[in-house]
PDB file of C-alpha atoms in Angstrom:
ATOM      1  CA  MET A 885       0.000   0.000   0.000  1.00 93.00           C
ATOM      2  CA  TYR A 886       1.305   3.412  -0.954  1.00 96.00           C
ATOM      3  CA  GLU A 887       0.138   6.613   0.687  1.00 97.00           C
ATOM      4  CA  LEU A 888       0.765   9.614  -1.555  1.00 97.00           C
ATOM      5  CA  THR A 889       0.536  13.000   0.123  1.00 98.00           C
ATOM      6  CA  LEU A 890       0.515  16.152  -1.991  1.00 98.00           C
ATOM      7  CA  ILE A 891       1.606  18.985   0.270  1.00 98.00           C
ATOM      8  CA  GLY A 892       0.863  22.582  -0.646  1.00 97.00           C
ATOM      9  CA  ILE A 893       3.912  24.612   0.382  1.00 95.00           C
ATOM     10  CA  GLY A 894       2.775  28.097  -0.551  1.00 92.00           C
ATOM     11  CA  THR A 895       4.991  30.387  -2.570  1.00 88.00           C
ATOM     12  CA  GLY A 896       8.438  29.301  -1.414  1.00 81.00           C
ATOM     13  CA  ASN A 897       8.476  31.119   1.911  1.00 86.00           C
ATOM     14  CA  PRO A 898       8.817  28.645   4.825  1.00 89.00           C
ATOM     15  CA  ASP A 899       6.675  30.993   6.924  1.00 90.00           C
ATOM     16  CA  HIS A 900       3.746  30.188   4.625  1.00 91.00           C
ATOM     17  CA  LEU A 901       3.685  26.507   5.595  1.00 94.00           C
ATOM     18  CA  THR A 902       0.666  25.419   7.573  1.00 96.00           C
ATOM     19  CA  LEU A 903       1.031  23.238  10.651  1.00 97.00           C
ATOM     20  CA  ALA A 904      -0.664  20.472   8.681  1.00 97.00           C
ATOM     21  CA  ALA A 905       2.012  20.765   5.987  1.00 97.00           C
ATOM     22  CA  VAL A 906       4.805  20.563   8.563  1.00 97.00           C
ATOM     23  CA  ARG A 907       3.276  17.443  10.125  1.00 97.00           C
ATOM     24  CA  ALA A 908       2.816  15.852   6.714  1.00 98.00           C
ATOM     25  CA  LEU A 909       6.423  16.503   5.671  1.00 98.00           C
ATOM     26  CA  ASN A 910       7.714  14.876   8.835  1.00 97.00           C
ATOM     27  CA  ALA A 911       5.442  11.834   8.400  1.00 97.00           C
ATOM     28  CA  GLN A 912       6.799  10.693   5.017  1.00 97.00           C
ATOM     29  CA  ASP A 913       9.147   7.839   4.215  1.00 97.00           C
ATOM     30  CA  LEU A 914      10.184   9.401   0.919  1.00 97.00           C
ATOM     31  CA  ILE A 915       9.941  12.915  -0.495  1.00 98.00           C
ATOM     32  CA  LEU A 916      10.352  13.383  -4.233  1.00 97.00           C
ATOM     33  CA  ILE A 917      11.603  16.749  -5.471  1.00 96.00           C
ATOM     34  CA  PRO A 918      11.521  17.683  -9.171  1.00 92.00           C
ATOM     35  CA  ASN A 919      14.502  19.358 -10.779  1.00 89.00           C
ATOM     36  CA  LYS A 920      13.724  21.318 -13.942  1.00 77.00           C
ATOM     37  CA  GLY A 921      17.371  21.575 -14.973  1.00 70.00           C
ATOM     38  CA  ALA A 922      19.924  24.348 -15.378  1.00 64.00           C
ATOM     39  CA  GLY A 923      18.537  27.808 -14.803  1.00 58.00           C
ATOM     40  CA  LYS A 924      15.606  26.524 -12.738  1.00 59.00           C
ATOM     41  CA  ASP A 925      17.459  24.519 -10.079  1.00 65.00           C
ATOM     42  CA  ASP A 926      16.672  27.288  -7.571  1.00 78.00           C
ATOM     43  CA  LEU A 927      13.149  25.836  -7.421  1.00 81.00           C
ATOM     44  CA  ALA A 928      14.511  22.466  -6.279  1.00 88.00           C
ATOM     45  CA  ALA A 929      16.840  24.240  -3.848  1.00 89.00           C
ATOM     46  CA  LEU A 930      13.895  26.113  -2.325  1.00 88.00           C
ATOM     47  CA  ARG A 931      12.092  22.831  -1.734  1.00 93.00           C
ATOM     48  CA  HIS A 932      15.221  21.432  -0.054  1.00 94.00           C
ATOM     49  CA  ASP A 933      15.451  24.575   2.095  1.00 93.00           C
ATOM     50  CA  ILE A 934      11.849  24.147   3.208  1.00 94.00           C
ATOM     51  CA  CYS A 935      12.507  20.522   4.143  1.00 95.00           C
ATOM     52  CA  ALA A 936      15.658  21.488   6.048  1.00 95.00           C
ATOM     53  CA  ALA A 937      13.763  24.173   7.933  1.00 93.00           C
ATOM     54  CA  VAL A 938      10.898  22.040   9.233  1.00 95.00           C
ATOM     55  CA  ILE A 939      11.795  18.332   9.083  1.00 96.00           C
ATOM     56  CA  HIS A 940      13.186  16.776  12.241  1.00 94.00           C
ATOM     57  CA  SER A 941      16.125  14.361  12.121  1.00 90.00           C
ATOM     58  CA  PRO A 942      16.408  11.654  10.884  1.00 91.00           C
ATOM     59  CA  GLY A 943      13.453  12.521   8.638  1.00 91.00           C
ATOM     60  CA  PRO A 944      12.353  10.941   5.344  1.00 96.00           C
ATOM     61  CA  HIS A 945      14.597  10.010   2.475  1.00 95.00           C
ATOM     62  CA  ILE A 946      14.683  12.874  -0.057  1.00 96.00           C
ATOM     63  CA  THR A 947      15.283  12.172  -3.738  1.00 94.00           C
ATOM     64  CA  GLU A 948      15.430  14.510  -6.717  1.00 94.00           C
ATOM     65  CA  PHE A 949      14.188  13.471 -10.125  1.00 93.00           C
ATOM     66  CA  GLU A 950      14.743  15.158 -13.458  1.00 91.00           C
ATOM     67  CA  LEU A 951      11.516  16.675 -14.737  1.00 87.00           C
ATOM     68  CA  PRO A 952      11.290  16.085 -18.501  1.00 86.00           C
ATOM     69  CA  GLU A 953      10.527  18.922 -20.845  1.00 83.00           C
ATOM     70  CA  ARG A 954       7.156  18.966 -22.528  1.00 81.00           C
ATOM     71  CA  ASP A 955       7.202  18.007 -26.201  1.00 76.00           C
ATOM     72  CA  THR A 956       6.313  21.055 -28.278  1.00 72.00           C
ATOM     73  CA  ARG A 957       6.157  19.249 -31.621  1.00 74.00           C
ATOM     74  CA  THR A 958       2.622  17.898 -31.193  1.00 70.00           C
ATOM     75  CA  GLN A 959       0.119  20.520 -32.309  1.00 71.00           C
ATOM     76  CA  ASP A 960      -2.685  19.514 -29.959  1.00 84.00           C
ATOM     77  CA  TYR A 961      -2.040  21.256 -26.619  1.00 83.00           C
ATOM     78  CA  ARG A 962      -4.078  18.822 -24.502  1.00 87.00           C
ATOM     79  CA  ARG A 963      -2.341  15.847 -26.112  1.00 88.00           C
ATOM     80  CA  ARG A 964       1.072  17.360 -25.349  1.00 89.00           C
ATOM     81  CA  VAL A 965       0.150  17.828 -21.707  1.00 90.00           C
ATOM     82  CA  ASP A 966      -1.347  14.330 -21.332  1.00 92.00           C
ATOM     83  CA  ASP A 967       1.731  12.696 -22.871  1.00 91.00           C
ATOM     84  CA  TRP A 968       3.971  14.733 -20.586  1.00 93.00           C
ATOM     85  CA  HIS A 969       2.013  13.675 -17.516  1.00 94.00           C
ATOM     86  CA  ASP A 970       2.283  10.021 -18.564  1.00 94.00           C
ATOM     87  CA  ILE A 971       6.072  10.335 -18.695  1.00 95.00           C
ATOM     88  CA  ILE A 972       6.218  12.051 -15.302  1.00 95.00           C
ATOM     89  CA  ALA A 973       4.024   9.332 -13.771  1.00 95.00           C
ATOM     90  CA  ASP A 974       6.503   6.711 -15.060  1.00 96.00           C
ATOM     91  CA  ILE A 975       9.394   8.593 -13.453  1.00 96.00           C
ATOM     92  CA  TRP A 976       7.493   8.878 -10.173  1.00 96.00           C
ATOM     93  CA  TRP A 977       6.756   5.181 -10.173  1.00 96.00           C
ATOM     94  CA  GLN A 978      10.371   4.219 -10.866  1.00 96.00           C
ATOM     95  CA  ASN A 979      11.621   6.346  -7.968  1.00 95.00           C
ATOM     96  CA  ILE A 980       8.876   5.210  -5.598  1.00 96.00           C
ATOM     97  CA  THR A 981       9.325   1.495  -6.208  1.00 96.00           C
ATOM     98  CA  THR A 982      13.115   1.713  -6.106  1.00 95.00           C
ATOM     99  CA  THR A 983      13.164   3.383  -2.679  1.00 95.00           C
ATOM    100  CA  CYS A 984       9.993   1.876  -1.194  1.00 96.00           C
ATOM    101  CA  PRO A 985       9.413  -1.457  -2.989  1.00 95.00           C
ATOM    102  CA  ASP A 986       7.047  -2.743  -0.288  1.00 94.00           C
ATOM    103  CA  GLY A 987       4.916   0.354   0.038  1.00 95.00           C
ATOM    104  CA  GLY A 988       5.193   3.427   2.217  1.00 97.00           C
ATOM    105  CA  LYS A 989       4.406   7.093   2.595  1.00 97.00           C
ATOM    106  CA  ILE A 990       5.469   9.270  -0.326  1.00 98.00           C
ATOM    107  CA  GLY A 991       5.333  13.066  -0.213  1.00 98.00           C
ATOM    108  CA  PHE A 992       5.428  15.733  -2.918  1.00 97.00           C
ATOM    109  CA  LEU A 993       5.958  19.430  -2.241  1.00 96.00           C
ATOM    110  CA  VAL A 994       3.527  21.307  -4.458  1.00 95.00           C
ATOM    111  CA  TRP A 995       4.036  25.002  -5.164  1.00 93.00           C
ATOM    112  CA  GLY A 996       1.076  27.028  -3.915  1.00 93.00           C
ATOM    113  CA  ASP A 997      -1.955  24.778  -3.565  1.00 95.00           C
ATOM    114  CA  PRO A 998      -2.363  21.409  -5.339  1.00 95.00           C
ATOM    115  CA  SER A 999      -5.851  22.340  -6.553  1.00 95.00           C
ATOM    116  CA  LEU A1000      -4.998  25.491  -8.514  1.00 94.00           C
ATOM    117  CA  TYR A1001      -3.409  25.237 -11.982  1.00 92.00           C
ATOM    118  CA  ASP A1002      -1.272  22.327 -10.875  1.00 92.00           C
ATOM    119  CA  SER A1003      -1.343  18.815 -12.309  1.00 93.00           C
ATOM    120  CA  THR A1004       0.191  16.835  -9.458  1.00 94.00           C
ATOM    121  CA  MET A1005      -3.206  15.339  -8.573  1.00 95.00           C
ATOM    122  CA  ARG A1006      -3.766  14.285 -12.189  1.00 95.00           C
ATOM    123  CA  ILE A1007      -0.364  12.612 -12.305  1.00 95.00           C
ATOM    124  CA  ALA A1008      -1.019  10.860  -8.993  1.00 95.00           C
ATOM    125  CA  GLN A1009      -4.293   9.458 -10.337  1.00 94.00           C
ATOM    126  CA  ARG A1010      -2.324   7.725 -13.098  1.00 95.00           C
ATOM    127  CA  LEU A1011      -0.546   5.582 -10.495  1.00 94.00           C
ATOM    128  CA  LYS A1012      -3.758   4.102  -9.105  1.00 91.00           C
ATOM    129  CA  SER A1013      -3.842   1.550 -11.905  1.00 89.00           C
ATOM    130  CA  ARG A1014      -0.428   0.202 -10.833  1.00 91.00           C
ATOM    131  CA  ALA A1015      -0.919  -0.389  -7.100  1.00 90.00           C
ATOM    132  CA  ALA A1016      -3.144   0.226  -4.109  1.00 92.00           C
ATOM    133  CA  ILE A1017      -2.725   3.949  -3.494  1.00 94.00           C
ATOM    134  CA  HIS A1018      -4.357   6.276  -1.002  1.00 96.00           C
ATOM    135  CA  LEU A1019      -4.153   9.943  -1.942  1.00 97.00           C
ATOM    136  CA  THR A1020      -4.139  12.787   0.589  1.00 97.00           C
ATOM    137  CA  VAL A1021      -3.979  16.502  -0.269  1.00 98.00           C
ATOM    138  CA  VAL A1022      -2.745  19.141   2.167  1.00 98.00           C
ATOM    139  CA  PRO A1023      -3.838  22.627   1.010  1.00 97.00           C
ATOM    140  CA  GLY A1024      -1.393  25.510   0.833  1.00 96.00           C
ATOM    141  CA  ILE A1025      -1.316  29.285   0.469  1.00 95.00           C
ATOM    142  CA  THR A1026      -1.792  30.248  -3.169  1.00 96.00           C
ATOM    143  CA  SER A1027       0.051  32.852  -5.211  1.00 95.00           C
ATOM    144  CA  ILE A1028      -3.302  34.649  -5.466  1.00 97.00           C
ATOM    145  CA  GLN A1029      -3.291  35.202  -1.711  1.00 96.00           C
ATOM    146  CA  ALA A1030       0.344  36.303  -1.825  1.00 96.00           C
ATOM    147  CA  LEU A1031      -0.464  38.699  -4.681  1.00 97.00           C
ATOM    148  CA  THR A1032      -3.333  40.452  -2.910  1.00 98.00           C
ATOM    149  CA  ALA A1033      -1.320  40.585   0.326  1.00 97.00           C
ATOM    150  CA  ALA A1034       1.649  42.145  -1.476  1.00 97.00           C
ATOM    151  CA  HIS A1035      -0.572  44.953  -2.774  1.00 98.00           C
ATOM    152  CA  ALA A1036      -2.883  45.104   0.255  1.00 98.00           C
ATOM    153  CA  VAL A1037      -5.877  44.967  -2.069  1.00 98.00           C
ATOM    154  CA  PRO A1038      -9.005  42.787  -1.792  1.00 97.00           C
ATOM    155  CA  LEU A1039      -9.470  40.103  -4.405  1.00 97.00           C
ATOM    156  CA  ASN A1040     -13.069  41.036  -5.166  1.00 95.00           C
ATOM    157  CA  GLU A1041     -15.202  44.130  -5.339  1.00 93.00           C
ATOM    158  CA  ILE A1042     -18.214  44.258  -3.010  1.00 92.00           C
ATOM    159  CA  ASN A1043     -20.518  41.436  -4.119  1.00 92.00           C
ATOM    160  CA  GLY A1044     -18.275  41.088  -7.174  1.00 90.00           C
ATOM    161  CA  ALA A1045     -17.259  38.008  -9.135  1.00 91.00           C
ATOM    162  CA  VAL A1046     -13.661  36.943  -9.774  1.00 95.00           C
ATOM    163  CA  THR A1047     -12.439  35.084 -12.860  1.00 97.00           C
ATOM    164  CA  LEU A1048      -9.301  32.936 -12.628  1.00 97.00           C
ATOM    165  CA  THR A1049      -7.703  32.247 -15.983  1.00 97.00           C
ATOM    166  CA  THR A1050      -4.443  31.758 -17.858  1.00 96.00           C
ATOM    167  CA  GLY A1051      -2.373  33.806 -20.235  1.00 96.00           C
ATOM    168  CA  ARG A1052      -3.254  31.446 -23.062  1.00 94.00           C
ATOM    169  CA  GLN A1053      -6.970  32.088 -22.498  1.00 95.00           C
ATOM    170  CA  ILE A1054      -6.436  35.857 -22.497  1.00 97.00           C
ATOM    171  CA  ARG A1055      -4.455  35.696 -25.736  1.00 96.00           C
ATOM    172  CA  ASP A1056      -6.994  33.451 -27.448  1.00 95.00           C
ATOM    173  CA  GLY A1057     -10.229  34.933 -26.113  1.00 95.00           C
ATOM    174  CA  GLY A1058      -9.499  38.402 -24.796  1.00 96.00           C
ATOM    175  CA  TRP A1059     -11.196  39.817 -21.707  1.00 95.00           C
ATOM    176  CA  PRO A1060     -13.541  37.156 -20.266  1.00 93.00           C
ATOM    177  CA  ALA A1061     -17.194  37.937 -20.873  1.00 87.00           C
ATOM    178  CA  SER A1062     -18.948  39.599 -17.916  1.00 85.00           C
ATOM    179  CA  ALA A1063     -15.740  39.597 -15.870  1.00 90.00           C
ATOM    180  CA  GLU A1064     -15.205  42.279 -13.226  1.00 92.00           C
ATOM    181  CA  THR A1065     -11.891  41.164 -11.751  1.00 96.00           C
ATOM    182  CA  VAL A1066      -9.534  38.813 -13.581  1.00 98.00           C
ATOM    183  CA  VAL A1067      -6.572  36.974 -12.059  1.00 98.00           C
ATOM    184  CA  VAL A1068      -4.124  35.693 -14.684  1.00 98.00           C
ATOM    185  CA  MET A1069      -1.723  32.836 -13.981  1.00 96.00           C
ATOM    186  CA  LEU A1070       0.744  30.840 -16.071  1.00 93.00           C
ATOM    187  CA  ASP A1071       1.451  33.753 -18.362  1.00 96.00           C
ATOM    188  CA  GLY A1072       4.983  33.704 -19.709  1.00 93.00           C
ATOM    189  CA  GLN A1073       4.087  36.030 -22.575  1.00 95.00           C
ATOM    190  CA  CYS A1074       2.611  38.973 -20.636  1.00 97.00           C
ATOM    191  CA  SER A1075      -0.761  38.589 -22.323  1.00 97.00           C
ATOM    192  CA  PHE A1076      -2.071  41.799 -20.775  1.00 97.00           C
ATOM    193  CA  GLN A1077      -0.409  43.449 -23.769  1.00 96.00           C
ATOM    194  CA  THR A1078      -3.198  42.062 -25.971  1.00 96.00           C
ATOM    195  CA  LEU A1079      -5.964  43.815 -24.009  1.00 96.00           C
ATOM    196  CA  PRO A1080      -7.205  47.401 -24.358  1.00 91.00           C
ATOM    197  CA  GLN A1081      -5.041  49.185 -21.795  1.00 89.00           C
ATOM    198  CA  ASP A1082      -6.848  52.470 -21.233  1.00 89.00           C
ATOM    199  CA  ARG A1083      -9.583  51.136 -18.950  1.00 90.00           C
ATOM    200  CA  LEU A1084      -7.738  48.545 -16.844  1.00 96.00           C
ATOM    201  CA  GLN A1085      -5.897  48.599 -13.529  1.00 97.00           C
ATOM    202  CA  ILE A1086      -3.183  45.983 -12.919  1.00 98.00           C
ATOM    203  CA  TRP A1087      -1.609  44.560  -9.774  1.00 98.00           C
ATOM    204  CA  TRP A1088       1.460  42.529 -10.766  1.00 98.00           C
ATOM    205  CA  THR A1089       3.826  40.554  -8.554  1.00 98.00           C
ATOM    206  CA  ALA A1090       6.790  38.314  -9.295  1.00 97.00           C
ATOM    207  CA  TYR A1091       8.244  35.854  -6.759  1.00 94.00           C
ATOM    208  CA  ALA A1092       5.132  36.398  -4.652  1.00 94.00           C
ATOM    209  CA  GLY A1093       5.771  35.811  -0.971  1.00 91.00           C
ATOM    210  CA  MET A1094       9.531  35.377  -1.386  1.00 90.00           C
ATOM    211  CA  LYS A1095      12.381  37.581  -0.167  1.00 88.00           C
ATOM    212  CA  ASN A1096      12.951  38.876  -3.707  1.00 91.00           C
ATOM    213  CA  GLU A1097       9.278  39.743  -4.277  1.00 96.00           C
ATOM    214  CA  ILE A1098       8.640  42.488  -6.853  1.00 98.00           C
ATOM    215  CA  SER A1099       5.316  44.315  -7.084  1.00 98.00           C
ATOM    216  CA  ILE A1100       4.062  46.985  -9.489  1.00 98.00           C
ATOM    217  CA  SER A1101       0.543  48.377  -9.737  1.00 98.00           C
ATOM    218  CA  GLY A1102      -1.338  51.155 -11.473  1.00 97.00           C
ATOM    219  CA  PRO A1103      -3.311  51.929 -14.632  1.00 97.00           C
ATOM    220  CA  LEU A1104      -2.218  49.363 -17.193  1.00 97.00           C
ATOM    221  CA  ALA A1105      -1.491  51.992 -19.835  1.00 96.00           C
ATOM    222  CA  GLN A1106       0.975  53.684 -17.463  1.00 97.00           C
ATOM    223  CA  VAL A1107       2.805  50.696 -15.945  1.00 98.00           C
ATOM    224  CA  ALA A1108       2.783  47.985 -18.643  1.00 97.00           C
ATOM    225  CA  THR A1109       6.157  48.979 -20.076  1.00 97.00           C
ATOM    226  CA  GLY A1110       7.711  49.132 -16.631  1.00 98.00           C
ATOM    227  CA  ILE A1111       6.420  45.654 -15.824  1.00 98.00           C
ATOM    228  CA  LEU A1112       7.903  44.235 -19.011  1.00 98.00           C
ATOM    229  CA  GLU A1113      11.292  45.821 -18.324  1.00 98.00           C
ATOM    230  CA  ARG A1114      11.416  44.805 -14.652  1.00 98.00           C
ATOM    231  CA  ARG A1115      10.277  41.303 -15.509  1.00 97.00           C
ATOM    232  CA  ALA A1116      13.043  40.872 -18.092  1.00 97.00           C
ATOM    233  CA  ARG A1117      15.712  42.062 -15.625  1.00 97.00           C
ATOM    234  CA  ALA A1118      14.452  39.730 -12.897  1.00 95.00           C
ATOM    235  CA  ARG A1119      14.508  36.712 -15.194  1.00 93.00           C
ATOM    236  CA  GLN A1120      18.069  37.540 -16.230  1.00 92.00           C
ATOM    237  CA  GLU A1121      19.160  38.000 -12.610  1.00 91.00           C
ATOM    238  CA  HIS A1122      17.612  34.790 -11.253  1.00 86.00           C
ATOM    239  CA  GLY A1123      17.457  32.523 -14.305  1.00 84.00           C
ATOM    240  CA  TRP A1124      13.747  31.867 -13.751  1.00 88.00           C
ATOM    241  CA  LEU A1125      10.615  33.799 -12.941  1.00 91.00           C
ATOM    242  CA  MET A1126       7.128  33.102 -11.671  1.00 92.00           C
ATOM    243  CA  ASP A1127       4.623  35.927 -11.665  1.00 96.00           C
ATOM    244  CA  ILE A1128       0.921  36.567 -11.337  1.00 98.00           C
ATOM    245  CA  TYR A1129      -1.329  39.571 -11.845  1.00 98.00           C
ATOM    246  CA  MET A1130      -4.829  40.835 -11.286  1.00 98.00           C
ATOM    247  CA  LEU A1131      -6.747  43.113 -13.624  1.00 98.00           C
ATOM    248  CA  ARG A1132      -9.815  45.196 -12.862  1.00 96.00           C
ATOM    249  CA  ARG A1133     -11.755  47.709 -14.900  1.00 91.00           C
ATOM    250  CA  LEU A1134     -11.043  51.314 -13.956  1.00 83.00           C
ATOM    251  CA  SER A1135     -13.977  53.295 -12.602  1.00 72.00           C
ATOM    252  CA  VAL A1136     -15.330  55.668 -15.234  1.00 56.00           C
TER     253      VAL A1136
END
């Protein structure tokens, strides 16, 4: 029997861990940490730092695995993602069965919360056909919470709706119909550039919740260029970048 625990770790700041997350990390036999390769190994290092900060000795065995790159040759986006998840599930299974051949407790540190634009749960479901597996999810602080905290701004207007979406959806479909407030995640192409800029306010944050957090806000028409420039410098300085932003229509 394998017990897989997906542990939301927030935005990389150990102070964002919940007590439940700390208990879960200490309860594992094995913790698997993905390494995305040169230029992004800081993300693996941050996971190791979190483990070092909260796990008591002797603690679980910690193993890194190389996260494969997603194939960009297949035209169908969903097919590319599904194939990629199949490969990751195979890598998980190889590491799990090598270290814990007779079963055990396996933990994964998931950035933010496992439920929000993260596929760890989908990958874990793929393993259920291979063995008896019990899946537990420990929620974590999301980058959305870190974003609104960084700017000290509420997520919603009074009695207002909030739309969560991706950069790809903004590029393909524009401003979501009937949306009041839009939070955009997974946007490596700064898709706010494709929207009419004269009537929108933006709150943008990179490295949300971390020591090197960067935040810029204001009317989109006035701050868009500054965001693009600061974003480019940050990526060059750190070798990687994760950012998130919220958009809201300006009052007439």
